[in-house]
PDB file of C-alpha atoms in Angstrom:
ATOM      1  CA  UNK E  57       0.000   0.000   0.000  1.00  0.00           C
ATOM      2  CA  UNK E  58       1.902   3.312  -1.158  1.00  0.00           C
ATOM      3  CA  UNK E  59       0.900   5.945   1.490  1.00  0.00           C
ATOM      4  CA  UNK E  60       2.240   8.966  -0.353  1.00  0.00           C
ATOM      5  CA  UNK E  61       2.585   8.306  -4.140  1.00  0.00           C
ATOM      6  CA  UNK E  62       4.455  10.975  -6.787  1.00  0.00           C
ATOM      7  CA  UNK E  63       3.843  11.287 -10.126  1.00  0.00           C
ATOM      8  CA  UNK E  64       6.773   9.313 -12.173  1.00  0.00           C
ATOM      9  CA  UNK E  65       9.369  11.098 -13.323  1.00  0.00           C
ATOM     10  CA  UNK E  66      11.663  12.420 -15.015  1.00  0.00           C
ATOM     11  CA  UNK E  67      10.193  15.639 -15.988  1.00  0.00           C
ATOM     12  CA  UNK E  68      12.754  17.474 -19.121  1.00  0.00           C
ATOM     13  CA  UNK E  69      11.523  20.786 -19.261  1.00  0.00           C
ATOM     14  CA  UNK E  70      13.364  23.935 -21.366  1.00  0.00           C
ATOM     15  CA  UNK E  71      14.468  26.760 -19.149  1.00  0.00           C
ATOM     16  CA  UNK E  72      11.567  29.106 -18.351  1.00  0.00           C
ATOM     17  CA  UNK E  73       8.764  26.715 -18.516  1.00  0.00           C
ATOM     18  CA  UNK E  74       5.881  26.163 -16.070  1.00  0.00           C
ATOM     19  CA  UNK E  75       6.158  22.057 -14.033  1.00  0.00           C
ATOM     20  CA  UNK E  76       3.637  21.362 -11.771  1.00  0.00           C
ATOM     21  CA  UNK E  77       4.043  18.056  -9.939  1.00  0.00           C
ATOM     22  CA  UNK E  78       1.365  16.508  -7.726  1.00  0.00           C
ATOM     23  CA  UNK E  79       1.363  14.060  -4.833  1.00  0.00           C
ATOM     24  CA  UNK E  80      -1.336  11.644  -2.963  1.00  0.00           C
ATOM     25  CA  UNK E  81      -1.670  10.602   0.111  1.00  0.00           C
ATOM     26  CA  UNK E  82      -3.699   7.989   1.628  1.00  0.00           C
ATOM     27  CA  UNK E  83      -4.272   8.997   5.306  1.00  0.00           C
ATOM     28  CA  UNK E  84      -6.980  11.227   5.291  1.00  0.00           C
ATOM     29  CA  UNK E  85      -6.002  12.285   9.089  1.00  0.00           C
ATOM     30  CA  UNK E  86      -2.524  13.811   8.003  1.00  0.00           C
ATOM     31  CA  UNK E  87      -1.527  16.523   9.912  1.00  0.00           C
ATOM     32  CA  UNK E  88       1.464  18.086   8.151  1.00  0.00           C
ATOM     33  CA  UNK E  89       2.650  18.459   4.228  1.00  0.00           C
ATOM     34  CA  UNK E  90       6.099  19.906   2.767  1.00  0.00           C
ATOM     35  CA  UNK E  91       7.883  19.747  -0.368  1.00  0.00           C
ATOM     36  CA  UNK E  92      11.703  18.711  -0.244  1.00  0.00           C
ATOM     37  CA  UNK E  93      14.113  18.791  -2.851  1.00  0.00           C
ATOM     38  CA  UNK E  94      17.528  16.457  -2.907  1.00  0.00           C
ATOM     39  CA  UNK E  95      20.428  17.333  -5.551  1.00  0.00           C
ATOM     40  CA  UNK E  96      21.943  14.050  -6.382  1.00  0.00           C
ATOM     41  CA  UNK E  97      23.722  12.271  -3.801  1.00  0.00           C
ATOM     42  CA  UNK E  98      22.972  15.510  -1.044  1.00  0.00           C
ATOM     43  CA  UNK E  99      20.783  15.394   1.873  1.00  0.00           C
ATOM     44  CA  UNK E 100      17.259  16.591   1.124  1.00  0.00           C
ATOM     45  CA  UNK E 101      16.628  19.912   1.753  1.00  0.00           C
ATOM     46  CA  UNK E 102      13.226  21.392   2.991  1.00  0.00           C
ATOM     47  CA  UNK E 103      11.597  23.539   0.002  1.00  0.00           C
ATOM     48  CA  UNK E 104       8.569  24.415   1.782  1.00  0.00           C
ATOM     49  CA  UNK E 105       5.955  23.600   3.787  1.00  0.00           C
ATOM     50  CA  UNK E 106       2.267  23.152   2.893  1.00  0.00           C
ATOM     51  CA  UNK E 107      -0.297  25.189   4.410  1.00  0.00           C
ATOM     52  CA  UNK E 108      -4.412  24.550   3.998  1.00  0.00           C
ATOM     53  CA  UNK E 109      -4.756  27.694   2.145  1.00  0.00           C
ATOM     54  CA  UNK E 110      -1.817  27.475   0.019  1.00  0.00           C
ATOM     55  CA  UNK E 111       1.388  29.434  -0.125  1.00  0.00           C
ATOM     56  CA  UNK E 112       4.102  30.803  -2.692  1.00  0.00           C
ATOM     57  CA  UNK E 113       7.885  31.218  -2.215  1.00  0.00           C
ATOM     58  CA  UNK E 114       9.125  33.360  -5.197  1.00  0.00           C
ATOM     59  CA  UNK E 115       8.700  30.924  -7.936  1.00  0.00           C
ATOM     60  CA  UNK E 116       7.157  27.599  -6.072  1.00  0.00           C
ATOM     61  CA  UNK E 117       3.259  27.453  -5.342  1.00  0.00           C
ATOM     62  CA  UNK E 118       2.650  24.505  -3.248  1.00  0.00           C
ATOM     63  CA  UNK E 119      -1.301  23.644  -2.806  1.00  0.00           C
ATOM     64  CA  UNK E 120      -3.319  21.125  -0.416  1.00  0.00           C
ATOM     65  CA  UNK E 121      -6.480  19.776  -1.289  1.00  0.00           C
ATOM     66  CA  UNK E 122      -7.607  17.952   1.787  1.00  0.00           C
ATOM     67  CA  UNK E 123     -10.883  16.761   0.245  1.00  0.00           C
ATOM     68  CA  UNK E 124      -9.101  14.952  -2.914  1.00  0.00           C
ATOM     69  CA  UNK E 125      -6.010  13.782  -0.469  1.00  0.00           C
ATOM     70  CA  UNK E 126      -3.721  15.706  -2.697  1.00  0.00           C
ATOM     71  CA  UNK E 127      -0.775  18.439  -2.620  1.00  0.00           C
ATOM     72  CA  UNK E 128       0.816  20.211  -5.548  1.00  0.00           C
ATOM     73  CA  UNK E 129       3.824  21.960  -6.528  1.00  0.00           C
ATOM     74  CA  UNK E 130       4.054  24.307  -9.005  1.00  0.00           C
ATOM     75  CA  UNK E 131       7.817  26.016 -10.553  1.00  0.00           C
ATOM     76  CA  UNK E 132       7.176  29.146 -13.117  1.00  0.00           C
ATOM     77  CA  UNK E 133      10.339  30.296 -15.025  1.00  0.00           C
ATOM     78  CA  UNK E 134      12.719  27.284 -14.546  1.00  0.00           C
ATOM     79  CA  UNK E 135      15.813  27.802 -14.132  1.00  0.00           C
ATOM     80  CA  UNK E 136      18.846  25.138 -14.668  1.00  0.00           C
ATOM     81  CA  UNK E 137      19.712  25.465 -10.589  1.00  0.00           C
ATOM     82  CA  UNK E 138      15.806  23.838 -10.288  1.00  0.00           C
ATOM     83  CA  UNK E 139      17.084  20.187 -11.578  1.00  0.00           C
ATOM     84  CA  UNK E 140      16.833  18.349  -8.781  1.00  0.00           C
ATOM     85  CA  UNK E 141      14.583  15.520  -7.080  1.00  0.00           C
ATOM     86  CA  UNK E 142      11.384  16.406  -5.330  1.00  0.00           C
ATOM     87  CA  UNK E 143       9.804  14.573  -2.455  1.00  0.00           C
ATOM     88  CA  UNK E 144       6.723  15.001  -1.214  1.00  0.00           C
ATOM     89  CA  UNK E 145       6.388  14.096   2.759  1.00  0.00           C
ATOM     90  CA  UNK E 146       3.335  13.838   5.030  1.00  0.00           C
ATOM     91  CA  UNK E 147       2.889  13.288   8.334  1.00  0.00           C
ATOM     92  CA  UNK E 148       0.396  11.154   8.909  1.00  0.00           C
ATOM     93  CA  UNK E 149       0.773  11.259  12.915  1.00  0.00           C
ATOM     94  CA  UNK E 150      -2.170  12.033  14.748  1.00  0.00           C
ATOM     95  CA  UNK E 151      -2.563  13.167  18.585  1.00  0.00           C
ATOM     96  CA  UNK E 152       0.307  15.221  20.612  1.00  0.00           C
ATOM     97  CA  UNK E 153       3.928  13.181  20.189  1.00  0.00           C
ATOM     98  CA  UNK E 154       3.179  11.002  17.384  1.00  0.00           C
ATOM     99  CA  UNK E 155       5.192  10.797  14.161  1.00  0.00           C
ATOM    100  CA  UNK E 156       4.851   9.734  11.320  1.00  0.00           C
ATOM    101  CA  UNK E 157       6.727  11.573   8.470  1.00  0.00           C
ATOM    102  CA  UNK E 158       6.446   9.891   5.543  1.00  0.00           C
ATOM    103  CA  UNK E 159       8.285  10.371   2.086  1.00  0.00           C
ATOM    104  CA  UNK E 160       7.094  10.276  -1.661  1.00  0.00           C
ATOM    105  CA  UNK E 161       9.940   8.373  -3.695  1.00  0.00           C
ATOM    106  CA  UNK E 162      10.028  11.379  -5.109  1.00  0.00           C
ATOM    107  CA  UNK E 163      10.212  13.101  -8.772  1.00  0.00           C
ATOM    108  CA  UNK E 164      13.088  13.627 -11.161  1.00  0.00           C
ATOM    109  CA  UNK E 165      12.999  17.379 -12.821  1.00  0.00           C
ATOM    110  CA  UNK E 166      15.945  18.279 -15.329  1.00  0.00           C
ATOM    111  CA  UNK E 167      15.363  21.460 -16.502  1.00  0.00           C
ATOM    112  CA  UNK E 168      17.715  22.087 -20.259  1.00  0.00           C
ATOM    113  CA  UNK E 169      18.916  24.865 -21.641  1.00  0.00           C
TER     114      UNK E 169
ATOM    115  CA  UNK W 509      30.218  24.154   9.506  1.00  0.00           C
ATOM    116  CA  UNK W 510      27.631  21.628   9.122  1.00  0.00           C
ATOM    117  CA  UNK W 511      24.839  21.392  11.690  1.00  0.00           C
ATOM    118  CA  UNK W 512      24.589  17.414  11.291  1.00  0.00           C
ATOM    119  CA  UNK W 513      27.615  15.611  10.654  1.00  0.00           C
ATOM    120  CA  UNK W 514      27.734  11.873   9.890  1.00  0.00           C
ATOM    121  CA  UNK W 515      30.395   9.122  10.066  1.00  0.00           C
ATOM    122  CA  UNK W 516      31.884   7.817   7.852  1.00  0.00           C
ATOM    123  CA  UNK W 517      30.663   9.086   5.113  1.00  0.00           C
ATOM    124  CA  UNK W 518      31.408   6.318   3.140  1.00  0.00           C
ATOM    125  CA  UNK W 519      32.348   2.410   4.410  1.00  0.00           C
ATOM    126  CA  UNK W 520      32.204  -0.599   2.457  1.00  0.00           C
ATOM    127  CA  UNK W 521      32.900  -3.336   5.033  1.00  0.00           C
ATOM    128  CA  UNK W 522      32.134  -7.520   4.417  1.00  0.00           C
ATOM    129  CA  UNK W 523      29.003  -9.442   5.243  1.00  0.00           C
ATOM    130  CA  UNK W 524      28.682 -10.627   9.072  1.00  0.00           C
ATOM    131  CA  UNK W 525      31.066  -7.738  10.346  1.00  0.00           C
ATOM    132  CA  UNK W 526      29.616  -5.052  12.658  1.00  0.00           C
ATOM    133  CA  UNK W 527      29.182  -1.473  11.504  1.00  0.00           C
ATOM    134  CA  UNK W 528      28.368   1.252  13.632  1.00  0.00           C
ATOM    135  CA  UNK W 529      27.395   4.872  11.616  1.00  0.00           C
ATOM    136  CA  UNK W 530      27.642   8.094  14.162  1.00  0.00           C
ATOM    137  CA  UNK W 531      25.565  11.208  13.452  1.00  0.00           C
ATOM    138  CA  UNK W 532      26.441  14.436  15.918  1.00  0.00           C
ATOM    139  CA  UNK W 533      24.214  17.497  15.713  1.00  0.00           C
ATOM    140  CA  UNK W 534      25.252  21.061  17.050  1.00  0.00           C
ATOM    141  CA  UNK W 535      21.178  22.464  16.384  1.00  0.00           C
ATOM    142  CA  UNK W 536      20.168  21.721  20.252  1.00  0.00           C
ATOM    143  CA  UNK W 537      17.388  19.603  18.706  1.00  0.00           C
ATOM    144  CA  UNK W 538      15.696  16.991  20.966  1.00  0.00           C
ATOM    145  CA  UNK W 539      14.144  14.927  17.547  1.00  0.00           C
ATOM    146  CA  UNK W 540      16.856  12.641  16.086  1.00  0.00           C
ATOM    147  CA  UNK W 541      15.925  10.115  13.585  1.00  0.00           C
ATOM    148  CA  UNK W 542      17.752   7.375  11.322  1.00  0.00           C
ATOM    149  CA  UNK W 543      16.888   7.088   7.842  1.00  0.00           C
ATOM    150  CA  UNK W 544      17.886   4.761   4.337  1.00  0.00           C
ATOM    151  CA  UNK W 545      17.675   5.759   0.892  1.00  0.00           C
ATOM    152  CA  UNK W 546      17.015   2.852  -1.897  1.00  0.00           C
ATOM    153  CA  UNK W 547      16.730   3.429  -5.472  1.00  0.00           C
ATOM    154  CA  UNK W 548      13.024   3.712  -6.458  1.00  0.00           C
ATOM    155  CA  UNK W 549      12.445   3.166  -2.648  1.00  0.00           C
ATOM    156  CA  UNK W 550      13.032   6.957  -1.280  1.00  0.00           C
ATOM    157  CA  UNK W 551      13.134   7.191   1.816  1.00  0.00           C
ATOM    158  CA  UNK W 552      12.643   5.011   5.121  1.00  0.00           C
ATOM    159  CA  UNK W 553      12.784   5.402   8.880  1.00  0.00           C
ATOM    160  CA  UNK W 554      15.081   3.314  10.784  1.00  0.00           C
ATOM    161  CA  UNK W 555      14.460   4.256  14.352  1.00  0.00           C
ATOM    162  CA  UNK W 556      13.751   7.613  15.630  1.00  0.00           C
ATOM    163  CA  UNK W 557      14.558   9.536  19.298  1.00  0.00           C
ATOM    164  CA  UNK W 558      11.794  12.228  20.565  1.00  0.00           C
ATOM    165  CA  UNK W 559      14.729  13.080  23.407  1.00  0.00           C
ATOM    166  CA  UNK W 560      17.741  10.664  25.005  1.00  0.00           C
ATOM    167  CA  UNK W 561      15.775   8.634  26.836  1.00  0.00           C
ATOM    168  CA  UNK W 562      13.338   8.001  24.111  1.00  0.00           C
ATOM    169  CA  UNK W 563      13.863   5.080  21.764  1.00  0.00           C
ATOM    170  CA  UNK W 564      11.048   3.889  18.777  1.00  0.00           C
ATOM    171  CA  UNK W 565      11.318   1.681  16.069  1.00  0.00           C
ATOM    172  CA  UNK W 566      10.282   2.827  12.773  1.00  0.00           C
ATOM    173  CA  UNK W 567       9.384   1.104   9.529  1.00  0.00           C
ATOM    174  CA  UNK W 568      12.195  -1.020   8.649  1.00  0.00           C
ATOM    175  CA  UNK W 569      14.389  -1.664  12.003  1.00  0.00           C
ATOM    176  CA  UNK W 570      14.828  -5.329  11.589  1.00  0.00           C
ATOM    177  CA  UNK W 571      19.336  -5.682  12.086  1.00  0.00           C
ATOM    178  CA  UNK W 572      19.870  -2.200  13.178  1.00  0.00           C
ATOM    179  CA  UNK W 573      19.456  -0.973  16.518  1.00  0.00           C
ATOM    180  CA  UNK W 574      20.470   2.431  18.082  1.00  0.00           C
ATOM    181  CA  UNK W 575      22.013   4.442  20.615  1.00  0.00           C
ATOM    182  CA  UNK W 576      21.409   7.978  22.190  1.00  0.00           C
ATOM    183  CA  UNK W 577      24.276   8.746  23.936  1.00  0.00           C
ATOM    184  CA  UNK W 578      23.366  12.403  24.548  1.00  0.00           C
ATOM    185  CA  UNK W 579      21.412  14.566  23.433  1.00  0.00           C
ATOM    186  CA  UNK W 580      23.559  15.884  20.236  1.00  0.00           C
ATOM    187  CA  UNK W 581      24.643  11.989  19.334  1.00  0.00           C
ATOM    188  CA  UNK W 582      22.681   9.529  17.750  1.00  0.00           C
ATOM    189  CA  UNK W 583      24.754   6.399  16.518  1.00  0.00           C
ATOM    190  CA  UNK W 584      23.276   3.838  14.106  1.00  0.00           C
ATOM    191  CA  UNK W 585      24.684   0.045  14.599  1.00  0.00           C
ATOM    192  CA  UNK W 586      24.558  -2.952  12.179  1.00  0.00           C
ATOM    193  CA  UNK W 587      25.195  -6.110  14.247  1.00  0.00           C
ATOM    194  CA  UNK W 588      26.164  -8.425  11.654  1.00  0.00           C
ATOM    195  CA  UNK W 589      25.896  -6.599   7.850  1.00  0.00           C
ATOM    196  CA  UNK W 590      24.039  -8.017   4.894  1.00  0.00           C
ATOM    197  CA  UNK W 591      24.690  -7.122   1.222  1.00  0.00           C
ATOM    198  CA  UNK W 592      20.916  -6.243   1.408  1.00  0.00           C
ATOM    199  CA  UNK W 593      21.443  -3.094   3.867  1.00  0.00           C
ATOM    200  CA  UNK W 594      23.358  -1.619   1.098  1.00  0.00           C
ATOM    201  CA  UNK W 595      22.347   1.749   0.882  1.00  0.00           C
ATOM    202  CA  UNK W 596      22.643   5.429   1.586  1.00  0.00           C
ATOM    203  CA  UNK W 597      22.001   6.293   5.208  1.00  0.00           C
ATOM    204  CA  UNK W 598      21.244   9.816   6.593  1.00  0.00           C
ATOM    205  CA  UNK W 599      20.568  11.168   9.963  1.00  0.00           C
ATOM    206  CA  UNK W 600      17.964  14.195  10.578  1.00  0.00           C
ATOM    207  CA  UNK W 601      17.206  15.853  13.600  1.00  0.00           C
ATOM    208  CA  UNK W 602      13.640  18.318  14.434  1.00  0.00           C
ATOM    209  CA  UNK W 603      12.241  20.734  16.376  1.00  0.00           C
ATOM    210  CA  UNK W 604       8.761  19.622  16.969  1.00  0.00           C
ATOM    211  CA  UNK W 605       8.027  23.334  17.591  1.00  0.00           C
ATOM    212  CA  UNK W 606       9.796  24.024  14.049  1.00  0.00           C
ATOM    213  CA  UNK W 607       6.419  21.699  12.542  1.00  0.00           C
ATOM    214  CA  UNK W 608       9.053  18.798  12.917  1.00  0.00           C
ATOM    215  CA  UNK W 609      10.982  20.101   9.459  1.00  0.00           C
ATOM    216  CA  UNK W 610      13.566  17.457   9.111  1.00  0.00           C
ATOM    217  CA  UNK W 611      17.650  18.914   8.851  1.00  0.00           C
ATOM    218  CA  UNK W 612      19.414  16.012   7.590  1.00  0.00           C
ATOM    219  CA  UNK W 613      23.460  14.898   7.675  1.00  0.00           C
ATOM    220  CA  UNK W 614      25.181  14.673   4.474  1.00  0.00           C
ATOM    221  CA  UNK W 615      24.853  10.971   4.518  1.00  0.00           C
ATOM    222  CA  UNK W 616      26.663   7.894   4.884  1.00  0.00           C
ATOM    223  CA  UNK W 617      26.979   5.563   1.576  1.00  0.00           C
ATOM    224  CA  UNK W 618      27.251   2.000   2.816  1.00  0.00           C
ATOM    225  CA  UNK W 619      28.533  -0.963   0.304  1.00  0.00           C
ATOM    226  CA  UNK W 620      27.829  -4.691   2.169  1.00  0.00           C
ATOM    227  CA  UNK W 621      30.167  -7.081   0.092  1.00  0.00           C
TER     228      UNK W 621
END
């Protein structure tokens, strides 16, 4: 049973396009939503977190839909630097002290020149 | 320097031998936690530490077990290696009052012959 499923990758995108990648998740009492992104063979790095009513970081537009058990991630004007991997993690811990982060396998973007 | 640190950051040792990974942390976090990253997998708790005298298994912590020797040292131990734990391991640490955002060591890159 996949718990928090990622749309396949890779995405190959030209520079300056619009990628929007999208992310299920089973456990409809999640708590918690972010976006991370991992360069190859780094650490994964928070991108952002998720919020109910949606947020925006410069380019990035992340997006919850509670109702369809869904989050979103949208990049306007790619750049090169945005090749990367994507993971989509939920916390699907409920009640004070729990934890249970859970990671998408995440989603190959190379943007080209 | 680096908030999380991890050693080694790589080892490639011989089935049956004992391996013991060390992550230290300089953030003053409480939330320590023991991850592996498989190709097409992503990524999967090991075992996880709300504060030192907090232990909890996580998904997959069958032949690993842990220490907390204080509160900035979290130390990852194979008993006897398999070729199947192959993999790259990282460490994270949280601040549950930081929505639990995961920092994460530069990893480890373990080879089981």
């Amino acid at each position: 049973r996949k718990e928090v499923e990622q749309d396949p990758g890779p995405f190959n995108v030209p520079e300056g396009a619009t990628v929007a990648f999208n992310c299920t998740y089973s456990n409809s009492a999640s708590q918690s939503f972010f976006w991370y992104r991992q360069d190859c063979r780094k650490e994964p790095k928070l991108l952002m977190s998720v919020y109910s009513s949606g947020n925006e970081d410069g380019r990035f537009t992340a997006q919850l839909n509670r109702a369809s058990q869904y989050i979103s991630l949208l990049i306007r004007d790619s750049k090169l630097s945005d090749s990367a991997t994507y993971l989509c993690v939920v916390n699907m811990g409920s009640g004070a002290g729990s934890y249970q982060l859970t990671f998408g396998k995440g989603t190959k973007l190379s943007v080209i020149p | 320097d680096a908030d999380v640190t991890q050693t080694p950051r790589n080892r490639i040792t011989k089935t049956g031998k004992r391996i013991m990974l060390e992550c230290s942390q300089t953030k003053g976090h409480d939330r320590m936690y023991w991850y592996r990253q498989d190709p097409g997998l992503g990524l999967r708790l090991i075992y996880y530490s709300f504060d030192v005298k907090d232990i909890n298994k996580g998904e997959i912590s069958d032949g690993y077990s842990v220490s907390r020797q204080a509160q900035a040292k979290f130390s990852l131990s194979l008993e006897s290696a398999i070729p199947n734990q192959t993999a790259l391991y990282f460490c994270a640490t949280s601040d549950p009052g930081g929505a639990d955002t995961q920092y994460f060591g530069p990893g480890t890159r373990l080879t089981v012959l």
